[in-house]
Coordinates of C-alpha atoms and ligand atoms in Angstrom, one line a residue:
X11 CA -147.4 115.2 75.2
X12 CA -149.8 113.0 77.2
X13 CA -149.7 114.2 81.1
X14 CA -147.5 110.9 82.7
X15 CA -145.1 111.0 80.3
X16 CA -144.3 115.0 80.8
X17 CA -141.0 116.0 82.7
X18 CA -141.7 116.3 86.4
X19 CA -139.9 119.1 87.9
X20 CA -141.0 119.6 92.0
X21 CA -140.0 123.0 93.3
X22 CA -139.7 123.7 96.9
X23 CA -140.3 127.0 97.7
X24 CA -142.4 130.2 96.2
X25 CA -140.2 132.8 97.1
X26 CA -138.4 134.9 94.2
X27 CA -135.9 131.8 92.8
X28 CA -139.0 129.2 92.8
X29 CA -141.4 131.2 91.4
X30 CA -139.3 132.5 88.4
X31 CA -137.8 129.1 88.2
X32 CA -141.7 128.1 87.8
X33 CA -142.7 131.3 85.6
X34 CA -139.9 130.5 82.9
X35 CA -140.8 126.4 82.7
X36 CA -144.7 128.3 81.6
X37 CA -143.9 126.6 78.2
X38 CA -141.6 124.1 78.8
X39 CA -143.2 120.4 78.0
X40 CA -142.8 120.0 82.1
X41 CA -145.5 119.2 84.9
X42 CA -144.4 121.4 88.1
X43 CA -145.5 121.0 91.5
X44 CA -144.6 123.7 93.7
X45 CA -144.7 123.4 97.1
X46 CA -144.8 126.4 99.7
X47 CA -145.3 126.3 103.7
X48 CA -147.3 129.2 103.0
X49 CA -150.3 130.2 100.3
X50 CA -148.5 133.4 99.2
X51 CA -145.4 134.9 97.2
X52 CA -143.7 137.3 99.9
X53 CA -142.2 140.5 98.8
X54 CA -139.2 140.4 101.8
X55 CA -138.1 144.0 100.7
X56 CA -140.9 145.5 101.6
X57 CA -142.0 143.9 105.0
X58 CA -140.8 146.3 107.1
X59 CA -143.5 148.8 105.4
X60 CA -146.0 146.1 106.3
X61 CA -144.3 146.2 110.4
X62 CA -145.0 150.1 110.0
X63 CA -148.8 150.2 109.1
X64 CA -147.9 151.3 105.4
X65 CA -148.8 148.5 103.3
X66 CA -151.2 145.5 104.1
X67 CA -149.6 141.5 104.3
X68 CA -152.2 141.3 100.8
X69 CA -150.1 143.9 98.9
X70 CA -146.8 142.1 99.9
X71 CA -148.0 139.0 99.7
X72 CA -150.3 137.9 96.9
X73 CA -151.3 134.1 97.1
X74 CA -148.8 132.0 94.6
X75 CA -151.9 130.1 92.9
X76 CA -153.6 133.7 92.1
X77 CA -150.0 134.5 90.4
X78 CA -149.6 131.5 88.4
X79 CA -153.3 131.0 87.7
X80 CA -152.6 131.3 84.2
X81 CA -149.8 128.9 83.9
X82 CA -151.5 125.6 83.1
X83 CA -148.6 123.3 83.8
X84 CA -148.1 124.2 87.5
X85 CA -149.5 122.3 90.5
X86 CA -149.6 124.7 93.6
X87 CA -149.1 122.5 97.1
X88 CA -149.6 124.5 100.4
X89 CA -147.3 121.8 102.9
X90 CA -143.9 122.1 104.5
X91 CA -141.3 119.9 103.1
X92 CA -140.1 117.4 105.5
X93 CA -137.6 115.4 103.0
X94 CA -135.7 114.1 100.5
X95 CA -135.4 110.8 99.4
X96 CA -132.8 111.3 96.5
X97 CA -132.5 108.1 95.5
X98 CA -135.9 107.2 95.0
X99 CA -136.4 110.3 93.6
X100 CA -139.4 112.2 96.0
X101 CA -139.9 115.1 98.2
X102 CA -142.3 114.3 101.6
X103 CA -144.4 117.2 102.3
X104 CA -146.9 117.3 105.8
X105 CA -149.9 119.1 105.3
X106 CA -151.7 121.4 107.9
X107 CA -153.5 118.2 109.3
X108 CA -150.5 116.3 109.7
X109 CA -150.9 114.0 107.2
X110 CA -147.9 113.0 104.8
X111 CA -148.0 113.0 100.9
X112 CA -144.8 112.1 98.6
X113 CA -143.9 114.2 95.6
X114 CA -141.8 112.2 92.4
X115 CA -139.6 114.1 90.4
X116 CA -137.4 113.7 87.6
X117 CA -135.8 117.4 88.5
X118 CA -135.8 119.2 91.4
X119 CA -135.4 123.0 92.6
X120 CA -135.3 123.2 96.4
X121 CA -135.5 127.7 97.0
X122 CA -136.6 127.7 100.3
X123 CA -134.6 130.4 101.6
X124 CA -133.4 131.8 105.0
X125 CA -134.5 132.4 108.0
X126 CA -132.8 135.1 111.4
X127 CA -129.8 134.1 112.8
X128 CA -129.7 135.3 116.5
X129 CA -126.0 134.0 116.5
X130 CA -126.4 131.7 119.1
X131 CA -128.8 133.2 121.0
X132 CA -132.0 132.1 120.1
X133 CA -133.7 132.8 123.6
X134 CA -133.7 136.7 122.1
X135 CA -136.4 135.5 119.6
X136 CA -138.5 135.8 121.9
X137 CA -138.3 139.3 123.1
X138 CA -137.2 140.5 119.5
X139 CA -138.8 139.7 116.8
X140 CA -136.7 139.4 113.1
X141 CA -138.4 140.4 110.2
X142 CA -138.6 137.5 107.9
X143 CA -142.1 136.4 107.5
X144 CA -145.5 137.8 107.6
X145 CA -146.3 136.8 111.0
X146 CA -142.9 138.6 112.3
X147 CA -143.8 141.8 110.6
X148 CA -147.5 141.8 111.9
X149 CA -146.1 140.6 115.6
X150 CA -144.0 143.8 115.1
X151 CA -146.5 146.2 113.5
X152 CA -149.1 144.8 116.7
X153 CA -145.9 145.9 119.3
X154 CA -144.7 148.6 117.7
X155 CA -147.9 150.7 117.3
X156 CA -149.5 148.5 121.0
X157 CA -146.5 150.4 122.8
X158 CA -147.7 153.9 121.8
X159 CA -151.2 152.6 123.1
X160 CA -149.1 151.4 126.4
X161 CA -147.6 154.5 126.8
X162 CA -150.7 156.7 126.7
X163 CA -152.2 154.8 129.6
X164 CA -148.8 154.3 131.7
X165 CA -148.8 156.1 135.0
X166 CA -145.2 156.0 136.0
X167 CA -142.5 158.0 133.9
X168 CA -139.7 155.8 133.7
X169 CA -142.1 152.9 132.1
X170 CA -143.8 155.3 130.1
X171 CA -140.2 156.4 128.3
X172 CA -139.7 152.4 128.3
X173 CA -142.7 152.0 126.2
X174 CA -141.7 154.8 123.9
X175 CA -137.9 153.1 123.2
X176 CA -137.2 151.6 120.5
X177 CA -134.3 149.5 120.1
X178 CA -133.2 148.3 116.5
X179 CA -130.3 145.2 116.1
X180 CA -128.3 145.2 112.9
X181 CA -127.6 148.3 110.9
X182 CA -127.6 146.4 107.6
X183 CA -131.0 147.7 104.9
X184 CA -133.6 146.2 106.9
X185 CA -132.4 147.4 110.3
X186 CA -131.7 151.1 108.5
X187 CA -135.2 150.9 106.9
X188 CA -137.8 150.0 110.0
X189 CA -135.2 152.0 112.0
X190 CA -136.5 155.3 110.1
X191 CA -139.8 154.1 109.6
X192 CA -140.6 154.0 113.5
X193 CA -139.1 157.6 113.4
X194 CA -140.8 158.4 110.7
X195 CA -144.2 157.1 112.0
X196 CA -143.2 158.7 116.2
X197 CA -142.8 162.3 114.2
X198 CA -145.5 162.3 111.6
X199 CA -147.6 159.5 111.1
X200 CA -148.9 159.6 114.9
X201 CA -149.2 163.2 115.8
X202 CA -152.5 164.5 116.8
X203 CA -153.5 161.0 118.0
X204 CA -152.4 160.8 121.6
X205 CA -153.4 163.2 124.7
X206 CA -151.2 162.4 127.3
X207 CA -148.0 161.7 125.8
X208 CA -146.2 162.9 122.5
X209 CA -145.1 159.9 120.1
X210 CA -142.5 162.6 118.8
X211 CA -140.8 162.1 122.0
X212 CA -139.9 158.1 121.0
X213 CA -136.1 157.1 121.1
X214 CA -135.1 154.7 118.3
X215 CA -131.8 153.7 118.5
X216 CA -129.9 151.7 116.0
X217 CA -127.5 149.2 117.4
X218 CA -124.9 148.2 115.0
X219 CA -121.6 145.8 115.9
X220 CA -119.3 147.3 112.7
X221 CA -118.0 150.6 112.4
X222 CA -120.8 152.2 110.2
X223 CA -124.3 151.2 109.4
X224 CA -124.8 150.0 105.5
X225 CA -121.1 149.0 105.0
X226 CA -121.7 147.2 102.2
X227 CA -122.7 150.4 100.7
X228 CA -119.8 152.1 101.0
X229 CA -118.3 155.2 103.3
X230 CA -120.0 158.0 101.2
X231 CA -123.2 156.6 101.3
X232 CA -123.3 154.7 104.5
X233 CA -122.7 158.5 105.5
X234 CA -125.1 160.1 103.9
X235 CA -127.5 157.4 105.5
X236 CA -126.2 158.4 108.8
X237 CA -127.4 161.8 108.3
X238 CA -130.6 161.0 107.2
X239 CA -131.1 158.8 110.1
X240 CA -129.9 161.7 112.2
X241 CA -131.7 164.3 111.0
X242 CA -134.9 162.2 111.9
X243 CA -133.8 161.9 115.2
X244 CA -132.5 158.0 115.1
X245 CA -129.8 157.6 117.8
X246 CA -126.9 155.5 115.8
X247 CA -124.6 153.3 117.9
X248 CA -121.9 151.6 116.1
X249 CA -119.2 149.1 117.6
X250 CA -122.1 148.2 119.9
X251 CA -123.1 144.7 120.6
X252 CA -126.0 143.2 122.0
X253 CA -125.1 141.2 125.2
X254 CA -128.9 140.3 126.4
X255 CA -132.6 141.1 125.5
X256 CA -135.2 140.6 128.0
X257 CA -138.8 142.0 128.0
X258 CA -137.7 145.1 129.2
X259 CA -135.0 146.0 127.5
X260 CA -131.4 145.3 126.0
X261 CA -127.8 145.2 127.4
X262 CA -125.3 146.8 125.2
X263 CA -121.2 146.9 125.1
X264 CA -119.7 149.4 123.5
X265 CA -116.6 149.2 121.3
X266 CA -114.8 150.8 124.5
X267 CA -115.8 147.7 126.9
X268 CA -118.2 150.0 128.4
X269 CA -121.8 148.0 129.1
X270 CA -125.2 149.5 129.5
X271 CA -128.8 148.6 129.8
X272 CA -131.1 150.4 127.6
X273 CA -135.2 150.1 128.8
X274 CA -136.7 149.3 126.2
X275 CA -140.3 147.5 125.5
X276 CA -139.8 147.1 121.8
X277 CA -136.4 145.4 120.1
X278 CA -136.3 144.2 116.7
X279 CA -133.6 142.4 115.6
X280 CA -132.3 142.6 112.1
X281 CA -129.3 141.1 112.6
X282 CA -128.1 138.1 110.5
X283 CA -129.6 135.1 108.4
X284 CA -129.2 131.1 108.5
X285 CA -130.2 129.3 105.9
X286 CA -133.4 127.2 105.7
X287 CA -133.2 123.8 107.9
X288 CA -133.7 122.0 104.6
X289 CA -130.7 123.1 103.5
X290 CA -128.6 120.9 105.7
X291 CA -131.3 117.7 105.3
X292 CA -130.5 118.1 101.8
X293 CA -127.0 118.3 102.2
X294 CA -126.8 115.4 104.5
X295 CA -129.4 113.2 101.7
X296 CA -127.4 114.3 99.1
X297 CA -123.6 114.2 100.7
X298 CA -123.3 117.5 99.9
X299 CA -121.6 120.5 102.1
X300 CA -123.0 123.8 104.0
X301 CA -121.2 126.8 104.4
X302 CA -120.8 129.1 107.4
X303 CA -124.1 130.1 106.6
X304 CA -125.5 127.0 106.8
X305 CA -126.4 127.1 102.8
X306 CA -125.9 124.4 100.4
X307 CA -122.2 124.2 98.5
X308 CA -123.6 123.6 94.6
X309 CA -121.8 123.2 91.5
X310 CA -121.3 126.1 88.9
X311 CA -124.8 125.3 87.1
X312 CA -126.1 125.8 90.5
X313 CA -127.1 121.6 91.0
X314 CA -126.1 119.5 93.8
X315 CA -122.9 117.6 93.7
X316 CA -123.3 114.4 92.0
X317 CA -127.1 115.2 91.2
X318 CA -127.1 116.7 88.3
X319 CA -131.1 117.0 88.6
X320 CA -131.4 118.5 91.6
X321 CA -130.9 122.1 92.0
X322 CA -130.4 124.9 94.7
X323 CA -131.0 128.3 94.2
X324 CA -131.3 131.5 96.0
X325 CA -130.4 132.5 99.9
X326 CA -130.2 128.6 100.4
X327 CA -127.3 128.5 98.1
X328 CA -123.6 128.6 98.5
X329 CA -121.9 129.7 95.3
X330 CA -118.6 132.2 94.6
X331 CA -119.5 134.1 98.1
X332 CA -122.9 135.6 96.1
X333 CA -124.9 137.3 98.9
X334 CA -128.4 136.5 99.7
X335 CA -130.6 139.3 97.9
X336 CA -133.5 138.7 95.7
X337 CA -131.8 139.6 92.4
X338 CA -129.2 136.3 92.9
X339 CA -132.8 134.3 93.7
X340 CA -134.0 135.3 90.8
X341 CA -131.5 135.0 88.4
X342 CA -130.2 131.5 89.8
X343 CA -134.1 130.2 89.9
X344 CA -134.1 131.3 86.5
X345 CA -131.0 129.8 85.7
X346 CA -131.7 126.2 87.2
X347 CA -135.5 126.1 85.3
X348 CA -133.2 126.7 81.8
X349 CA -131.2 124.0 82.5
X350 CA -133.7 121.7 82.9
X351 CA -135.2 122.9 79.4
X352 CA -131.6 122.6 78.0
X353 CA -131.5 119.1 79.0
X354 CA -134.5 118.0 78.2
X355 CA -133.6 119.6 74.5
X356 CA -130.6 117.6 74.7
X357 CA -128.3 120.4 75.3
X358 CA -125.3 120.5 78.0
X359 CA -125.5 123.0 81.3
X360 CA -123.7 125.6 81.1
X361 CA -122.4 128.0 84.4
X362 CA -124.9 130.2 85.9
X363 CA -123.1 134.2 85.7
X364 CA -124.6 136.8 88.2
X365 CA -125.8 140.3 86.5
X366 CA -124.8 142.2 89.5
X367 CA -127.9 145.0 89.5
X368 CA -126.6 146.8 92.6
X369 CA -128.0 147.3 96.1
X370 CA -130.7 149.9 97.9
X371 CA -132.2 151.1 101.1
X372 CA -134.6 153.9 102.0
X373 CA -134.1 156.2 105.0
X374 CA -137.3 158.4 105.4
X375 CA -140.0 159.2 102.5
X376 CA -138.1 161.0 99.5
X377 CA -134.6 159.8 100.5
X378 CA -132.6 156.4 99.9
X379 CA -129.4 155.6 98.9
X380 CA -128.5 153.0 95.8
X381 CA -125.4 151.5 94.6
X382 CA -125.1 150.3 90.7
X383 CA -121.9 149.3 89.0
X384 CA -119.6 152.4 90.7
X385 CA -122.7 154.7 90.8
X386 CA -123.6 156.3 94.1
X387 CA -127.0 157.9 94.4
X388 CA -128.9 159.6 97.4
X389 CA -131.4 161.9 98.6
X390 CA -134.2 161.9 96.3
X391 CA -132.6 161.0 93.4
X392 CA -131.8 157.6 94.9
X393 CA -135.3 157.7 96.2
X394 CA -136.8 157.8 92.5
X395 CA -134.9 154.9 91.6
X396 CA -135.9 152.9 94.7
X397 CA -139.7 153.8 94.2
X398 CA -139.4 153.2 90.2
X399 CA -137.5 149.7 91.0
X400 CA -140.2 148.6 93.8
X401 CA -143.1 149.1 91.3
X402 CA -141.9 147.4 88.5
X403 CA -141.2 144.4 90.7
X404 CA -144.4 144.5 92.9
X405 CA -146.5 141.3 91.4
X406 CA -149.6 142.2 90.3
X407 CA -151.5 144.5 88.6
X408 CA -153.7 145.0 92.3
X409 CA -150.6 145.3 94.0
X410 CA -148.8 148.2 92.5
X411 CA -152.1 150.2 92.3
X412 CA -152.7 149.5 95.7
X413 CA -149.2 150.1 97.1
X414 CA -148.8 153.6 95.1
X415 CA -152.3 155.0 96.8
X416 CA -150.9 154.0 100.2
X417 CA -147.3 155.1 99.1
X418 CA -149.1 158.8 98.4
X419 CA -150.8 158.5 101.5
X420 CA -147.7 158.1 103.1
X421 CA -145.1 160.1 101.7
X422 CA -147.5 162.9 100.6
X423 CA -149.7 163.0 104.3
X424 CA -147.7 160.8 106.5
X425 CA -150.5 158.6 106.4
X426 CA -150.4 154.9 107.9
X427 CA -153.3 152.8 106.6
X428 CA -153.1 149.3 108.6
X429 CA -153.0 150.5 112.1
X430 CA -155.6 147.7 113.1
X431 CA -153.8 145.9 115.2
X432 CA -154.8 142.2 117.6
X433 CA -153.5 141.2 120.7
X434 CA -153.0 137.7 119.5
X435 CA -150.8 139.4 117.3
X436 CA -148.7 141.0 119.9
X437 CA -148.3 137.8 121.9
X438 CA -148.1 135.3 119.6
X439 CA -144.4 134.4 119.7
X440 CA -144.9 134.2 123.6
X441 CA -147.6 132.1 123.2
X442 CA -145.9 129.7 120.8
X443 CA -142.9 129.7 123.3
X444 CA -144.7 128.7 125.6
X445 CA -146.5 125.9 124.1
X446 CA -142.8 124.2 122.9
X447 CA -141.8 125.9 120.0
X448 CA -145.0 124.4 117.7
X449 CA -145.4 127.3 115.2
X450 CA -148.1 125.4 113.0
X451 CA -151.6 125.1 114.5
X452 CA -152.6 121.4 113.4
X453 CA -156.0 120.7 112.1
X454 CA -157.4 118.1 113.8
X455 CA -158.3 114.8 111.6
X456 CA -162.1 114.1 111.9
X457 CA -162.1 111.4 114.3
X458 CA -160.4 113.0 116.8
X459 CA -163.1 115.7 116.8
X460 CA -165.8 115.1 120.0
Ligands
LIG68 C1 -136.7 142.2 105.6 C2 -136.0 141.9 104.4 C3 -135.6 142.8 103.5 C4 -134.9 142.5 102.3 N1 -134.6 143.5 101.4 C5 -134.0 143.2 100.3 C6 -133.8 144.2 99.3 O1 -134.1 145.4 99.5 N2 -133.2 143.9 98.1 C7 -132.8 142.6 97.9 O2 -132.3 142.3 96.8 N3 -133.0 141.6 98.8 C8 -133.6 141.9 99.9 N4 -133.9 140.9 100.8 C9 -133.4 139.5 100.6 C10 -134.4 138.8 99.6 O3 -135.7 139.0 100.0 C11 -134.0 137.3 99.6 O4 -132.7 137.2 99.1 C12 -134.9 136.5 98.7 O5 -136.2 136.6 99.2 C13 -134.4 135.1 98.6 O6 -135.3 134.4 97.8 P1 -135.4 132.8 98.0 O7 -136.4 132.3 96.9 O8 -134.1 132.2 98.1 O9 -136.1 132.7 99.4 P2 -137.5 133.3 99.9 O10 -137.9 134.4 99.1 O11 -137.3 133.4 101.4 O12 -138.5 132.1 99.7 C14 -138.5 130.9 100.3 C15 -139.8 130.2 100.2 O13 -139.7 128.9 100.7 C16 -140.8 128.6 101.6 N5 -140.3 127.5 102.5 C17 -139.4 127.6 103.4 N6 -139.2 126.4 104.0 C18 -140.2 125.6 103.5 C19 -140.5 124.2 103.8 N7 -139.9 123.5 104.7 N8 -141.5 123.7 103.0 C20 -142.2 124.4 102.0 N9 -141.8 125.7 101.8 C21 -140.8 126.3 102.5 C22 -141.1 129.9 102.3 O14 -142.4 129.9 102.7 C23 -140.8 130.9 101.1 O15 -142.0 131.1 100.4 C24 -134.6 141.2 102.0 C25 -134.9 140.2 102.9 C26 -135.6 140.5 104.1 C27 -136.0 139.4 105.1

């Protein structure tokens, strides 16, 4: 089929539902463009091992073109999606130097996922980093293993134990997961590398608002999770709320009404998810609804009310309560890409069905806890599964070999590999804060060059 007369499908978003959605159109007679903010695929579920010095931001996050190189039928864009112009039938993009480019399609799949929710509170973002991106978990990695360096060198004792507190929002995977990695890291990892103060002697403590950390997991497990957290020396607090983060520390209320204030250099917050902004821009183009969440209310085939071409899929989409976890992305990216070869054949949509594949989290090396269809596994057992499950889905040949030597490292020596750490790192959001909020550094058009 000559090139302008191919199907064009534009997919926004390379994240696990647009890049399946791309990967199963790799024979379809379709021209894709897919268009990312970003040059690389991230691998969410494992950044907090990239915050923690295990892994490097290459191994969880191979560049999209270097993935699809093979697939002759895909375009790979590297601009931010500004718009949808649904009757005309284009996507506006702004690239890194500003300028604008316009992108026809005949389908679309807009997967451009979520970002942290500080529920109202967004001035937190600036003291605690979430962990959504590759920047956050660098940020994080750069103040987590900079406050060990700041405590070495701190004179006074009450800063020094300030430096060496830890203070982790959200008791959901990712907040159970960097949570024992910190501990992890303060016991094992660190030991032998400081003089004048002992890592082992850092305080991470776990804030959660609910009754038990991991509730979607279940009492036994959420238990067992506890214990494992425990035993490494992570201080749990459940019913607890955060009431204000500043640089110094937090201000928690207990479930009693009791307050505190907890000194405390380092705060991550894990802690709730929005959807993208383009979720509501394409609600609003395409008079469609957002949920609580602020994700996109779609149709059964997963496409956009009254726009049978254009498609939502993953954490930007609203659909029978499914929650945002990279198995829904997947299978609705998937599901949205086969429609668009079913109707191209001819065929009818049909409703997209959820293959429920269960839920995981690790607590230290050798133990996590999994839930599959009723089955409850922990301790090493669960760990197994949760190692097995993380290689198969690693992209990349590169990858997996180059996250198991780093996994043995780890689990095997306590090993951390990227310890390198910048300053620009550590003050980046600061900066950027400072400077109104611009997060993309614009290249400057020749002209304007001296
Ligand atoms: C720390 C963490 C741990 C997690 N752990 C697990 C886990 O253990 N198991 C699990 O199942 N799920 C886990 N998840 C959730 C899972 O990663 C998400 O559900 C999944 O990534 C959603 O896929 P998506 O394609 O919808 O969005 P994403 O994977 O977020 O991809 C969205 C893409 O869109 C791009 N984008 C966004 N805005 C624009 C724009 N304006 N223009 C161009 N491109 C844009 C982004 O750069 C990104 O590449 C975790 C998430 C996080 C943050």
């Amino acid at each position: 089929m000559a090139e302008q007369q191919r199907h064009r499908v534009v997919i926004v978003g390379g994240g696990f539902g647009g890049l399946f959605a791309a990967r199963l159109l790799r024979r379809a007679p379709v021209q894709v463009t897919l268009i990312d903010r970003e040059n690389y695929h991230l691998f969410q579920p494992l950044l907090y091992q990239l915050a923690t010095g295990i892994l490097s931001e290459g191994e969880v996050a191979p560049p999209i073109r270097h993935i699809l190189r093979r697939q002759h039928n895909v375009d790979v864009e590297f601009a931010t999606v500004t718009g949808f112009d649904l009757q005309n039938r284009t996507v506006t993009a702004t690239r890194l130097d500003d300028s604008e480019r316009r992108h026809p399609f005949d389908s679309l799949i807009v997967a451009a996922g979520a970002g942290q929710s500080y529920v109202g509170h967004d001035e937190f973002a600036r003291y605690a980093p979430g962990m959504k991106t590759v920047d956050d978990a660098l940020e994080l990695r750069a103040r987590i293993f900079g406050a060990f360096e700041m405590a070495e060198s701190e004179y006074d004792d009450a800063a020094r134990r300030a430096w060496l507190t830890f203070v982790v929002v959200g008791g959901g995977p990712t907040g159970v997961e960097i949570a024992g990695q910190i501990a992890e890291l303060s016991r094992g990892g660190l030991k032998r590398n400081f003089r004048k103060v002992d890592p082992g002697a850092a305080r991470v403590i776990l804030c959660d608002g609910g009754k038990e950390i991991l509730a979607g997991f279940g009492d036994r497990l959420s238990q067992k999770a506890s214990n494992g957290l425990a035993k490494l020396g992570v201080e749990i607090r459940t019913g607890c709320t955060v009431t204000d983060v500043h640089a110094l520390g937090v201000a928690v209320k207990a479930h009693d009404g009791s307050t505190e204030h907890i000194a405390a250099r380092t705060k991550i917050w894990a802690a709730g998810v929005e959807a993208s902004p383009l979720a509501r821009l394409l609600a609003d183009a395409g008079g469609a609804s957002t949920d609580r969440a602020g994700r996109v209310e779609v149709l059964p085939d997963c496409s956009l009310p009254g726009h049978p071409d254009v498609f939502v899929v993953g954490d930007m989409m609203s659909l029978d309560r499914l929650p945002g976890v990279a198995e829904v992305a997947m299978q609705s990216g998937m599901h949205a890409a086969n429609t668009i070869k079913r109707r191209i054949a001819g065929k009818q949509s049909v409703a997209f069905k959820y293959r429920d594949l269960g839920s995981m989290a690790t607590i230290s090396r050798f133990r996590a806890v999994v839930s599959f269809k009723g089955v409850k596994l922990s301790g090493f057992a669960g760990w197994l599964v949760w190692l097995f499950v993380h290689i198969a889905f690693l992209t990349g040949f590169k990858n997996r070999f180059a996250a198991m030597l780093h996994w043995t490292n780890t689990f095997l020596f306590s090993g951390r590999a990227e310890r390198a750490i910048t300053v620009r790192q550590a003050v980046g959001r600061v900066v950027i804060d400072e400077a109104g909020g611009q997060e993309s550094l614009r290249i400057a058009p020749p002209q304007a060059r001296p």
